[in-house]
Amino acid sequence: MIAVNQLSIHYTGNPVFEDVSFVIGDRDRIGLVGKNGAGKTTLLKILSGLLTPDTGEIIYSQDTTIGYLPQEMVITSDKTVLGEAMTAFDKILSLQAEADQLLGEISSREDYESVEYNRLLHRLEELNTHIHTLGGANLESDAARVLNGLGFRNSDLHRSMNEFSSGWKMRVELAKILLQNPSVILLDEPTNHLDIEAIAWLEEWISGYRGALVLVSHDRAFLDNVTNRTIEISLGKIFDFKCSYSEYVVQRQEQLEQQMAAFENQQRQIAQIERFIERFRYKATKARQVQSRIKMLEKMDKVEVESFDRSAIAFRFPPAPHSGKVVLEIKSLSKSYGDFPVLQNIHFTLLKGEKVAFVGRNGEGKTTLARIIAAGLDYEGILNLGHNVSIGYYAQNQTDLLDLEKTVFETLDEIARGEVRTRLKAILGAFLFRGEDIDKKVKVLSGGEKARLALARLLLEPVNLLVLDEPTNHLDMLSKDILKTALLDYSGALIIVSHDRDFLQGLTTRVVEFRDRSIKEYLGDVYDFLEARKLTSLQELEKLRDSRRVREMDDQALGKLSYEKKKAFEREKRKIAAQISKCEESIEKAEQEIAAMDQKLAAPQQYQDVITSKDFFDRYNYLKNKVNHLLEEWEQLHAALEQLEASESA
């Protein structure tokens, strides 16, 4: 448990928190919400011990351990991905090293009755008990399991950390926190570095976590799925609600409406009393009643409406210029970085007014295709833009592309042309840059302010194709809602790369999944895609079964063969068919056992003793490898069968 008592902290004389108090329980799942700059990150740093408040205190219960993941951090490591993740177990590994040393010393001694020998045995027993308590039985398999869940393939685990982007390095840092299993986890925008599949896995992991969680996120779906308490930070105060984010929004609105109604009722009552006092103040016959009402006003507990930050961006995209029916057509497009292929033989068409989401694991080519379409990245194949198509592009690293030395106003003024230059201050005002804010240099802006400024640049010229790569990163909830509304009203075509399920819901009519250097399209929005994705393994198994029907013989073609040759072909085909059938049965049996083990992994509290055993993971890895080998064998058998049938019909 953590108790925050009368906490206050100021930056440049302005209060971030003023006399704030609350308690974090042992199993609390808290979502910290509020506008950018409200103090969410500051509060996490105070809770983690990285920042000291001006006044107040933080009281931690005994044996409290904290894992803190900031929004961004500089990560330098020459280790492999698995090696870096294993540093989470430094304490356990140190204990194991001491235990190994003691075991070696004990085995070399023969003074079995001595005090020293018994002391060594006792210490070894203590160490082994401590190691077992910390979960030191299957460290490497535990690390691999968490890394796999966060999106790393087995082939990635032995690659150097230096080969990965900062986002993937942040995943390793998150893995280390999860592996340490502290009593309190503090996460600051963790989904910024994760794709949809990794977010879903993290939600499942948190559901089985036994400690407390304090989370800053602008992902509404993620907050709703993992939190049961919401703390709003606004103008230096906190408002505590015992519910998830969506319920909090409703309760907060009802609370404010009730306060406003009570305030207005009281103001009407006060006005009536004051009118009575003014009317009869100088009448002796009413002096008693006047004094009574004056005292009534003095004793009245005034109803106050809580002040909170009501500022919000407000904008609409300019109407899209007319374009042809086909906005974009891609045929046989491929892209490689050196010898590493990212996209192979892609086909994709976008029609006028269509809104499409690009989803998939990070590194599968979503941003690469967005850059090919909008930023002129080189490629092989065919890419044709339709008649009169003009593109507006928001890059994933858009905020990094801003000139830090220019002011907010100069950032827009340098690219504005024509009549729009007369409206720059109005556009900046719509994105909350007002008064002296427009003269601030970009380098002093927060991440959210930079994101708003980058979005404002998109309004300077009407376009009929918007390509947006992770536009919601660094935007608060209200800003995301306004951006979504603007995109729903936008009349042009849209391609959006995002992992924010709530933001994507209802926004697009088609989802394009990037996987294994190719794409697959799904009709509907992101939740239609996620539902369809669950059926993938079953569909693949059904394809294996359907392949048996392909083995029917063509009697007319067989008539061309001599009887003996025909019988020889028949025998060989039956032999291969029997091997294929046996292979399919083995695959199905192994996948059923894997599925049963996955169910246990999905409920770690219920099956903790089972899934933490070495035998369990040895069997799990054995089955995974077995399925891979069987699938390779199945493909080889089908190739042999196809070759046989081809020679038969020749």
XYZ file of C-alpha atoms in Angstrom:
650
model
C 0.000 0.000 0.000
C 1.109 3.567 -0.762
C -0.332 6.595 1.041
C 0.008 10.059 -0.543
C -0.453 12.709 2.131
C -0.981 16.446 1.450
C 1.253 16.450 -1.604
C 2.201 19.760 -3.253
C 4.679 20.549 -6.010
C 5.265 23.680 -8.105
C 7.029 24.388 -11.404
C 8.205 27.946 -12.069
C 5.928 29.173 -9.302
C 2.802 27.502 -10.687
C 1.184 24.682 -8.706
C 1.082 21.253 -10.385
C -0.464 19.688 -7.260
C -1.861 21.478 -4.241
C -2.454 19.540 -0.997
C -3.342 16.234 -2.714
C -4.033 13.062 -0.688
C -5.076 9.538 -1.699
C -4.221 5.875 -1.051
C -3.147 3.124 -3.466
C -4.393 -0.272 -2.290
C -2.563 -3.573 -2.760
C -4.711 -4.708 -5.719
C -5.822 -1.346 -7.133
C -5.885 -0.856 -10.889
C -5.759 2.936 -11.262
C -5.993 4.929 -14.468
C -4.539 8.453 -14.200
C -6.345 10.763 -16.612
C -6.296 14.465 -17.401
C -5.226 16.853 -20.119
C -1.631 16.972 -21.319
C 0.395 18.959 -18.817
C -2.009 18.249 -15.934
C 0.712 16.442 -13.955
C 0.171 12.731 -14.641
C 3.821 11.996 -15.460
C 4.941 14.179 -12.558
C 2.825 12.115 -10.155
C 4.311 8.844 -11.456
C 7.834 10.207 -10.971
C 6.983 11.194 -7.395
C 5.509 7.749 -6.668
C 8.603 6.076 -8.142
C 10.928 8.186 -5.993
C 12.539 9.997 -8.936
C 11.032 13.350 -7.930
C 10.642 14.931 -4.501
C 7.515 17.006 -3.762
C 7.780 20.497 -2.263
C 5.558 19.501 0.666
C 3.747 16.393 1.810
C 4.919 12.806 2.094
C 4.652 9.400 0.422
C 4.333 6.488 2.834
C 5.125 2.993 1.536
C 4.141 -0.215 3.301
C 6.910 -2.617 4.239
C 8.559 -4.567 1.388
C 6.954 -2.407 -1.324
C 8.789 -2.790 -4.641
C 8.122 -0.521 -7.622
C 8.579 -0.981 -11.359
C 8.364 2.256 -13.382
C 8.212 2.531 -17.179
C 8.525 6.156 -18.396
C 7.130 7.371 -21.734
C 10.580 7.540 -23.297
C 14.096 6.642 -22.208
C 17.534 6.326 -23.782
C 18.450 2.625 -23.796
C 21.999 1.505 -24.524
C 22.872 -2.173 -24.292
C 25.238 -4.493 -26.157
C 23.397 -7.569 -24.873
C 21.014 -9.730 -26.841
C 17.280 -9.177 -26.372
C 17.055 -12.245 -24.132
C 20.254 -11.299 -22.293
C 18.930 -7.803 -21.548
C 15.602 -9.212 -20.361
C 17.462 -11.622 -18.074
C 18.964 -8.648 -16.208
C 15.544 -8.439 -14.554
C 16.687 -11.479 -12.586
C 19.995 -10.006 -11.376
C 18.993 -10.568 -7.753
C 18.004 -14.189 -8.357
C 21.120 -14.847 -10.464
C 23.283 -13.390 -7.701
C 21.643 -15.713 -5.171
C 22.079 -18.663 -7.518
C 25.771 -17.851 -7.947
C 26.195 -17.797 -4.174
C 24.270 -21.077 -3.869
C 26.495 -22.711 -6.529
C 29.594 -21.527 -4.698
C 28.304 -22.902 -1.390
C 27.379 -26.218 -3.011
C 30.899 -26.553 -4.376
C 32.396 -25.779 -0.973
C 30.071 -28.232 0.821
C 30.849 -31.054 -1.616
C 34.590 -30.668 -0.971
C 34.274 -30.903 2.840
C 34.201 -34.005 5.034
C 33.715 -32.439 8.472
C 30.031 -33.398 8.461
C 29.532 -32.890 12.194
C 31.235 -29.518 12.471
C 29.478 -26.232 13.261
C 30.855 -24.657 10.061
C 29.504 -27.478 7.874
C 26.042 -27.108 9.410
C 26.201 -23.331 8.975
C 26.933 -23.767 5.264
C 24.026 -26.214 4.896
C 21.675 -23.814 6.648
C 22.759 -20.904 4.428
C 22.310 -23.032 1.279
C 18.800 -23.955 2.403
C 17.994 -20.264 2.975
C 19.281 -19.361 -0.478
C 17.307 -22.114 -2.229
C 14.126 -21.098 -0.387
C 14.639 -17.445 -1.345
C 15.345 -18.373 -4.981
C 12.193 -20.499 -5.110
C 10.132 -17.670 -3.577
C 11.395 -15.264 -6.250
C 10.438 -17.748 -8.974
C 13.939 -18.736 -9.986
C 13.142 -22.173 -11.413
C 12.574 -21.321 -15.094
C 14.090 -17.899 -15.649
C 15.013 -18.206 -19.308
C 11.702 -19.756 -20.366
C 9.829 -17.095 -18.347
C 11.774 -14.344 -20.095
C 11.174 -15.876 -23.526
C 7.436 -16.238 -22.816
C 7.045 -12.555 -21.855
C 9.160 -11.363 -24.799
C 7.066 -13.506 -27.171
C 3.907 -12.004 -25.701
C 5.220 -8.493 -26.332
C 5.857 -9.296 -29.987
C 9.393 -10.712 -30.244
C 9.849 -13.824 -32.365
C 12.090 -16.617 -31.085
C 14.596 -15.665 -33.794
C 14.742 -12.129 -32.318
C 15.752 -13.241 -28.837
C 19.412 -13.767 -29.706
C 19.774 -10.630 -31.819
C 21.626 -7.630 -30.405
C 19.620 -4.863 -28.764
C 21.450 -2.437 -31.062
C 19.588 -3.891 -34.058
C 16.199 -2.709 -32.761
C 14.410 0.642 -32.796
C 13.753 2.632 -29.624
C 10.149 1.366 -29.572
C 11.241 -2.277 -29.510
C 13.863 -1.474 -26.853
C 11.052 -0.008 -24.736
C 9.262 -3.353 -25.062
C 12.306 -5.051 -23.524
C 12.203 -2.542 -20.641
C 8.519 -3.349 -20.138
C 9.340 -7.071 -20.207
C 11.949 -6.560 -17.478
C 9.385 -4.859 -15.237
C 6.846 -7.653 -15.770
C 9.491 -10.315 -15.069
C 10.521 -8.603 -11.830
C 6.863 -8.782 -10.746
C 7.060 -5.809 -8.323
C 4.280 -5.063 -5.838
C 3.439 -1.796 -7.664
C 3.773 -1.166 -11.418
C 3.747 2.406 -12.781
C 3.265 2.646 -16.558
C 3.376 5.917 -18.507
C 1.753 5.505 -21.949
C 2.930 1.893 -22.476
C 0.700 1.314 -25.519
C 2.620 3.944 -27.529
C 5.245 1.235 -28.139
C 2.891 -1.726 -28.683
C 0.761 -3.054 -31.522
C -2.773 -4.411 -31.126
C -1.675 -8.020 -30.497
C 0.896 -7.017 -27.859
C -1.654 -4.740 -26.139
C -4.129 -7.632 -25.946
C -1.412 -9.867 -24.440
C -0.479 -7.178 -21.877
C -4.150 -6.857 -20.870
C -4.234 -10.605 -20.239
C -0.999 -10.467 -18.215
C -2.332 -7.633 -16.047
C -5.529 -9.615 -15.362
C -3.396 -12.222 -13.586
C -1.077 -9.737 -11.833
C -1.458 -9.686 -8.054
C 0.004 -6.274 -7.286
C -1.163 -2.676 -7.774
C -1.116 -0.855 -11.095
C -1.043 2.899 -11.747
C -1.400 3.635 -15.437
C -1.252 6.745 -17.612
C -2.808 6.094 -21.003
C -4.857 7.841 -23.662
C -6.067 4.457 -24.954
C -9.680 4.304 -23.746
C -10.134 0.607 -24.598
C -6.950 -0.330 -22.726
C -8.017 1.692 -19.671
C -11.481 0.115 -19.659
C -10.032 -3.391 -19.920
C -7.436 -3.146 -17.128
C -8.518 -0.482 -14.584
C -11.189 -0.436 -11.879
C -10.446 3.024 -10.492
C -9.931 6.390 -12.208
C -8.131 9.422 -10.777
C -8.595 12.625 -12.744
C -5.961 15.355 -12.366
C -7.223 18.852 -13.166
C -5.855 22.256 -12.157
C -3.779 20.870 -9.284
C -6.602 18.804 -7.759
C -7.588 15.152 -8.039
C -11.015 13.576 -8.410
C -11.185 9.914 -7.400
C -13.735 7.519 -8.931
C -14.057 3.801 -8.084
C -14.731 2.725 -11.653
C -13.154 2.272 -15.088
C -12.658 5.166 -17.493
C -15.928 5.000 -19.470
C -17.970 4.790 -16.263
C -15.951 7.687 -14.835
C -16.838 9.888 -17.822
C -20.548 9.312 -17.163
C -20.275 9.782 -13.391
C -18.116 12.907 -13.753
C -20.628 14.508 -16.107
C -23.519 13.652 -13.784
C -21.560 15.065 -10.835
C -20.897 18.345 -12.627
C -24.522 18.629 -13.745
C -25.740 18.061 -10.173
C -23.315 20.669 -8.844
C -24.425 23.170 -11.482
C -28.118 22.537 -10.735
C -27.538 22.954 -6.988
C -25.483 26.097 -7.618
C -28.155 27.652 -9.851
C -30.928 26.812 -7.347
C -28.967 28.398 -4.535
C -28.208 31.490 -6.625
C -31.934 31.942 -7.306
C -32.642 31.567 -3.573
C -29.915 34.105 -2.717
C -31.296 36.561 -5.303
C -34.799 36.296 -3.786
C -33.460 36.909 -0.284
C -31.364 39.875 -1.420
C -34.349 41.411 -3.230
C -36.403 41.092 -0.001
C -33.619 42.719 2.017
C -33.223 45.608 -0.426
C -36.972 46.182 -0.658
C -37.684 46.256 3.077
C -34.325 47.318 4.516
C -35.636 50.725 5.650
C -39.125 49.673 6.775
C -39.346 49.434 10.550
C -42.200 46.915 10.380
C -39.980 44.525 8.398
C -36.742 45.063 10.332
C -37.020 41.739 12.116
C -37.578 39.773 8.914
C -34.735 41.630 7.172
C -32.265 40.811 9.962
C -33.401 37.197 9.895
C -32.666 36.941 6.191
C -29.302 38.689 6.541
C -28.301 36.076 9.137
C -29.647 33.366 6.828
C -27.301 34.557 4.070
C -24.342 34.693 6.438
C -24.909 31.132 7.665
C -25.650 29.642 4.249
C -23.107 27.062 3.027
C -22.279 28.262 -0.446
C -22.480 25.658 -3.210
C -19.380 25.789 -5.407
C -18.942 24.326 -8.874
C -15.615 22.532 -9.211
C -13.270 24.279 -11.576
C -11.719 22.091 -14.255
C -9.862 22.601 -17.499
C -12.455 23.011 -20.265
C -9.998 23.938 -23.034
C -10.119 21.726 -26.133
C -8.985 21.855 -29.729
C -11.680 22.605 -32.288
C -11.254 22.090 -36.025
C -12.564 20.520 -39.223
C -10.568 19.381 -42.222
C -11.113 21.532 -45.336
C -13.468 19.989 -47.933
C -11.615 17.491 -50.114
C -10.993 18.646 -53.708
C -12.623 16.565 -56.432
C -10.681 13.466 -57.521
C -11.175 10.405 -59.707
C -13.026 7.313 -58.448
C -9.766 5.383 -57.931
C -7.546 7.378 -55.571
C -4.684 4.885 -55.324
C -3.748 1.660 -57.112
C -0.821 -0.564 -56.124
C 0.275 -3.643 -58.080
C 3.078 -6.116 -57.315
C 4.799 -3.659 -54.964
C 7.854 -4.841 -53.029
C 10.257 -3.101 -50.687
C 13.487 -4.262 -49.086
C 16.000 -2.624 -46.783
C 19.285 -4.066 -47.996
C 18.844 -7.844 -48.050
C 15.857 -7.718 -45.694
C 12.475 -7.841 -47.482
C 9.683 -5.902 -45.745
C 6.927 -6.044 -48.367
C 6.580 -8.565 -51.197
C 4.165 -8.452 -54.132
C 1.564 -6.160 -52.525
C -1.724 -5.389 -54.303
C -3.977 -2.653 -52.919
C -6.672 -0.288 -54.246
C -8.219 2.733 -52.499
C -11.408 4.350 -53.792
C -12.654 7.907 -53.409
C -13.905 8.612 -49.871
C -12.808 5.221 -48.469
C -11.371 5.055 -44.965
C -8.910 2.200 -44.356
C -6.915 1.175 -41.262
C -3.419 -0.348 -41.486
C -2.841 -2.714 -38.536
C -0.375 -5.423 -37.570
C 2.760 -6.043 -35.565
C 5.373 -3.300 -35.459
C 8.012 -3.884 -38.116
C 5.663 -5.617 -40.563
C 5.644 -2.726 -43.063
C 2.705 -0.453 -42.165
C 4.807 2.698 -41.848
C 6.942 1.663 -44.816
C 3.896 1.479 -47.130
C 2.548 4.752 -45.711
C 5.887 6.425 -46.512
C 5.939 4.907 -50.007
C 2.462 6.316 -50.688
C 2.872 9.742 -49.092
C 6.576 10.533 -48.826
C 8.064 9.104 -52.015
C 10.085 6.276 -50.439
C 11.623 4.127 -53.196
C 10.082 0.747 -54.074
C 9.745 -1.896 -56.772
C 6.460 -2.420 -58.617
C 3.603 -0.151 -59.646
C 1.970 2.673 -57.669
C -0.489 4.950 -59.443
C -2.244 7.946 -57.898
C -5.664 8.772 -59.302
C -6.689 11.896 -61.172
C -6.131 15.140 -59.239
C -5.106 13.335 -56.019
C -3.346 15.507 -53.437
C -1.920 13.970 -50.247
C -1.705 15.210 -46.669
C 0.761 13.208 -44.546
C 1.237 12.940 -40.792
C 4.359 10.853 -40.114
C 4.799 8.738 -37.018
C 7.818 10.855 -36.115
C 6.117 14.047 -37.298
C 6.913 15.913 -34.100
C 10.600 15.058 -34.528
C 10.536 16.673 -37.978
C 9.570 20.088 -36.604
C 12.281 22.738 -36.508
C 12.965 23.172 -32.786
C 14.369 26.688 -33.210
C 11.304 28.112 -34.980
C 8.353 29.558 -33.111
C 4.868 28.065 -33.220
C 3.713 30.797 -35.609
C 6.782 30.477 -37.859
C 6.210 26.715 -38.145
C 2.919 27.357 -39.947
C 3.905 30.570 -41.664
C 6.844 28.962 -43.507
C 4.571 26.593 -45.454
C 1.336 28.640 -45.670
C 0.449 30.074 -49.054
C -2.151 32.552 -50.262
C -5.307 33.458 -48.338
C -4.713 30.915 -45.572
C -1.851 33.062 -44.216
C -4.418 35.584 -42.985
C -6.024 32.869 -40.831
C -2.922 31.402 -39.166
C -3.665 32.872 -35.736
C -7.231 31.563 -35.893
C -5.980 28.080 -36.853
C -3.420 28.119 -34.037
C -6.127 29.280 -31.608
C -8.272 26.294 -32.594
C -5.343 24.085 -31.535
C -5.011 25.911 -28.172
C -2.057 28.149 -29.140
C -3.229 31.581 -28.032
C -1.686 34.885 -27.037
C 1.986 34.527 -26.195
C 1.882 30.784 -26.967
C 2.350 31.440 -30.683
C 5.752 33.012 -29.990
C 7.051 29.988 -28.045
C 9.847 28.035 -29.675
C 8.998 24.459 -30.665
C 11.785 23.097 -28.456
C 9.954 24.130 -25.267
C 6.642 22.481 -26.238
C 5.399 19.264 -24.655
C 4.841 16.121 -26.721
C 1.109 16.821 -26.866
C 1.648 20.442 -27.947
C 4.009 19.337 -30.725
C 1.423 16.785 -31.899
C -1.260 19.508 -32.036
C 1.068 21.798 -33.975
C 1.842 19.026 -36.479
C -1.897 18.405 -36.958
C -2.503 22.127 -37.484
C -0.098 22.021 -40.459
C -2.472 19.587 -42.191
C -5.168 22.278 -42.376
C -3.086 24.670 -44.467
C -3.966 23.065 -47.787
C -7.072 21.066 -48.828
C -6.252 17.441 -49.767
C -8.323 14.451 -50.874
C -6.093 11.704 -49.423
C -4.969 11.799 -45.799
C -2.237 9.371 -44.723
C -1.919 9.445 -40.924
C 0.692 7.339 -39.119
C -0.067 7.023 -35.388
C -1.656 10.513 -35.105
C -3.068 9.876 -31.611
C 0.280 9.420 -29.858
C 0.641 12.223 -27.272
C -2.961 13.433 -27.712
C -5.247 13.513 -24.676
C -8.673 11.844 -24.679
C -10.650 14.939 -25.629
C -8.268 15.859 -28.442
C -8.473 12.305 -29.813
C -12.276 12.434 -29.769
C -12.247 15.735 -31.666
C -9.745 14.392 -34.209
C -11.909 11.291 -34.715
C -15.008 13.445 -35.247
C -13.118 15.567 -37.787
C -11.985 12.424 -39.641
C -15.526 11.011 -39.670
C -16.707 14.276 -41.273
C -13.768 14.379 -43.709
C -14.990 13.787 -47.282
C -11.705 12.542 -48.748
C -10.013 9.130 -48.622
C -8.134 8.124 -45.478
C -5.345 5.686 -44.670
C -4.613 5.529 -40.958
C -1.938 3.539 -39.155
C -2.961 3.053 -35.526
C -3.117 0.539 -32.678
C -5.738 2.510 -30.721
C -8.824 0.262 -30.876
C -11.243 2.808 -29.439
C -10.063 5.469 -31.891
C -10.380 3.103 -34.869
C -13.789 1.730 -33.863
C -16.396 2.934 -36.342
C -13.853 5.119 -38.177
C -12.909 2.781 -41.027
C -14.821 0.399 -43.278
C -11.839 -1.779 -44.182
C -8.851 -3.103 -42.217
C -5.580 -4.132 -43.864
C -3.443 -6.466 -41.766
C 0.316 -6.565 -42.405
C 1.880 -9.953 -41.681
C 4.818 -11.919 -43.095
C 5.655 -9.301 -45.766
C 2.160 -9.429 -47.263
C -1.256 -7.943 -46.536
C -4.722 -9.350 -45.907
C -7.903 -7.285 -46.036
C -10.942 -7.475 -43.721
C -14.259 -5.667 -44.185
C -15.524 -3.631 -41.239
C -13.764 -1.802 -38.425
C -11.025 -2.897 -36.038
C -13.297 -5.012 -33.821
C -14.607 -6.920 -36.863
C -10.952 -7.594 -37.719
C -10.085 -8.762 -34.190
C -13.050 -11.152 -34.166
C -12.073 -12.552 -37.559
C -8.440 -12.863 -36.444
C -9.442 -15.250 -33.643
C -10.650 -17.730 -36.273
C -7.371 -17.802 -38.200
C -5.961 -20.985 -36.630
C -9.261 -22.813 -37.143
C -9.385 -21.688 -40.771
C -5.833 -22.885 -41.371
C -6.740 -26.286 -39.960
C -9.824 -26.402 -42.184
C -7.607 -25.727 -45.195
C -5.548 -28.780 -44.284
C -8.711 -30.885 -44.209
C -10.026 -29.429 -47.459
C -6.792 -30.362 -49.194
C -7.833 -34.027 -49.002
C -10.526 -33.338 -51.580
C -7.856 -32.165 -54.025
C -6.547 -35.729 -54.161
C -9.488 -37.059 -56.242
C -8.354 -38.747 -59.390
C -9.215 -37.704 -62.920
C -10.399 -40.995 -64.508
C -10.173 -39.648 -68.006
C -6.526 -38.692 -67.544
C -5.735 -42.082 -65.993
C -7.178 -43.779 -69.073
C -4.196 -42.506 -71.015
C -1.846 -44.632 -68.906
C -1.196 -48.299 -69.282
C -2.794 -50.522 -66.666
C 0.525 -51.305 -64.938
C 1.676 -47.704 -64.920
C -1.725 -46.665 -63.674
C -1.506 -49.109 -60.755
C 1.988 -47.868 -59.886
C 0.775 -44.266 -59.814
C -2.222 -45.331 -57.703
C -0.015 -47.089 -55.149
C 2.373 -44.159 -54.860
C -0.466 -41.664 -54.533
C -2.179 -43.751 -51.844
C 1.121 -43.967 -49.995
C 1.623 -40.179 -50.102
C -2.043 -39.554 -49.266
C -1.767 -41.831 -46.240
C 1.364 -39.975 -45.109
C -0.392 -36.628 -45.559
C -3.418 -37.864 -43.597
C -1.194 -39.144 -40.794
C 0.705 -35.850 -40.796
C -2.533 -33.850 -40.568
C -3.770 -35.983 -37.678
C -0.485 -35.423 -35.830
C -0.710 -31.658 -36.458
C -4.288 -31.545 -35.197
C -3.438 -33.574 -32.082
C -0.392 -31.410 -31.254
C -2.314 -28.161 -31.832
C -5.121 -29.361 -29.551
C -2.570 -30.040 -26.788
C -0.956 -26.616 -27.395
C -4.395 -24.977 -27.215
C -5.053 -26.690 -23.871
C -1.686 -25.456 -22.560
C -2.424 -21.929 -23.867
C -5.632 -21.941 -21.815
C -3.575 -22.686 -18.706
C -1.117 -19.918 -19.587
C -4.091 -17.564 -19.922
C -5.135 -18.358 -16.324
C -1.821 -18.219 -14.417
C -3.474 -17.887 -11.007
C -5.423 -21.129 -11.417
C -2.563 -23.167 -12.897
C 0.464 -21.487 -11.338
C 2.055 -24.692 -10.058
C 1.668 -26.347 -13.458
C 2.809 -23.581 -15.804
C 5.874 -22.627 -13.760
C 7.327 -26.135 -13.956
C 10.241 -26.858 -16.294
C 8.474 -29.940 -17.654
C 5.502 -27.816 -18.763
C 7.569 -25.406 -20.857
C 9.834 -28.150 -22.174
C 6.704 -29.953 -23.414
C 5.247 -26.672 -24.751
C 8.377 -25.842 -26.743
C 8.646 -29.446 -27.944
C 5.086 -29.342 -29.300
C 5.653 -25.965 -30.998
C 8.767 -27.310 -32.747
C 6.953 -30.537 -33.615
C 4.126 -28.629 -35.334
C 6.649 -26.603 -37.339
C 8.425 -29.770 -38.502
C 5.119 -31.469 -39.317
C 3.976 -28.472 -41.378
C 7.238 -28.579 -43.329
C 6.737 -32.323 -43.881
C 3.115 -31.687 -44.940
C 4.241 -29.119 -47.512
C 6.906 -31.492 -48.880
C 4.380 -34.323 -49.200
C 1.939 -32.089 -51.067
C 4.720 -30.936 -53.366
C 5.575 -34.576 -54.079
C 1.896 -35.364 -54.727
C 1.535 -32.393 -57.094
C 4.678 -33.433 -58.947
C 3.356 -37.000 -59.271
C -0.014 -35.816 -60.576
C 1.687 -33.471 -63.042
C 3.802 -36.297 -64.452
C 0.727 -38.542 -64.513
C -1.251 -36.147 -66.694
C 1.661 -35.333 -68.995
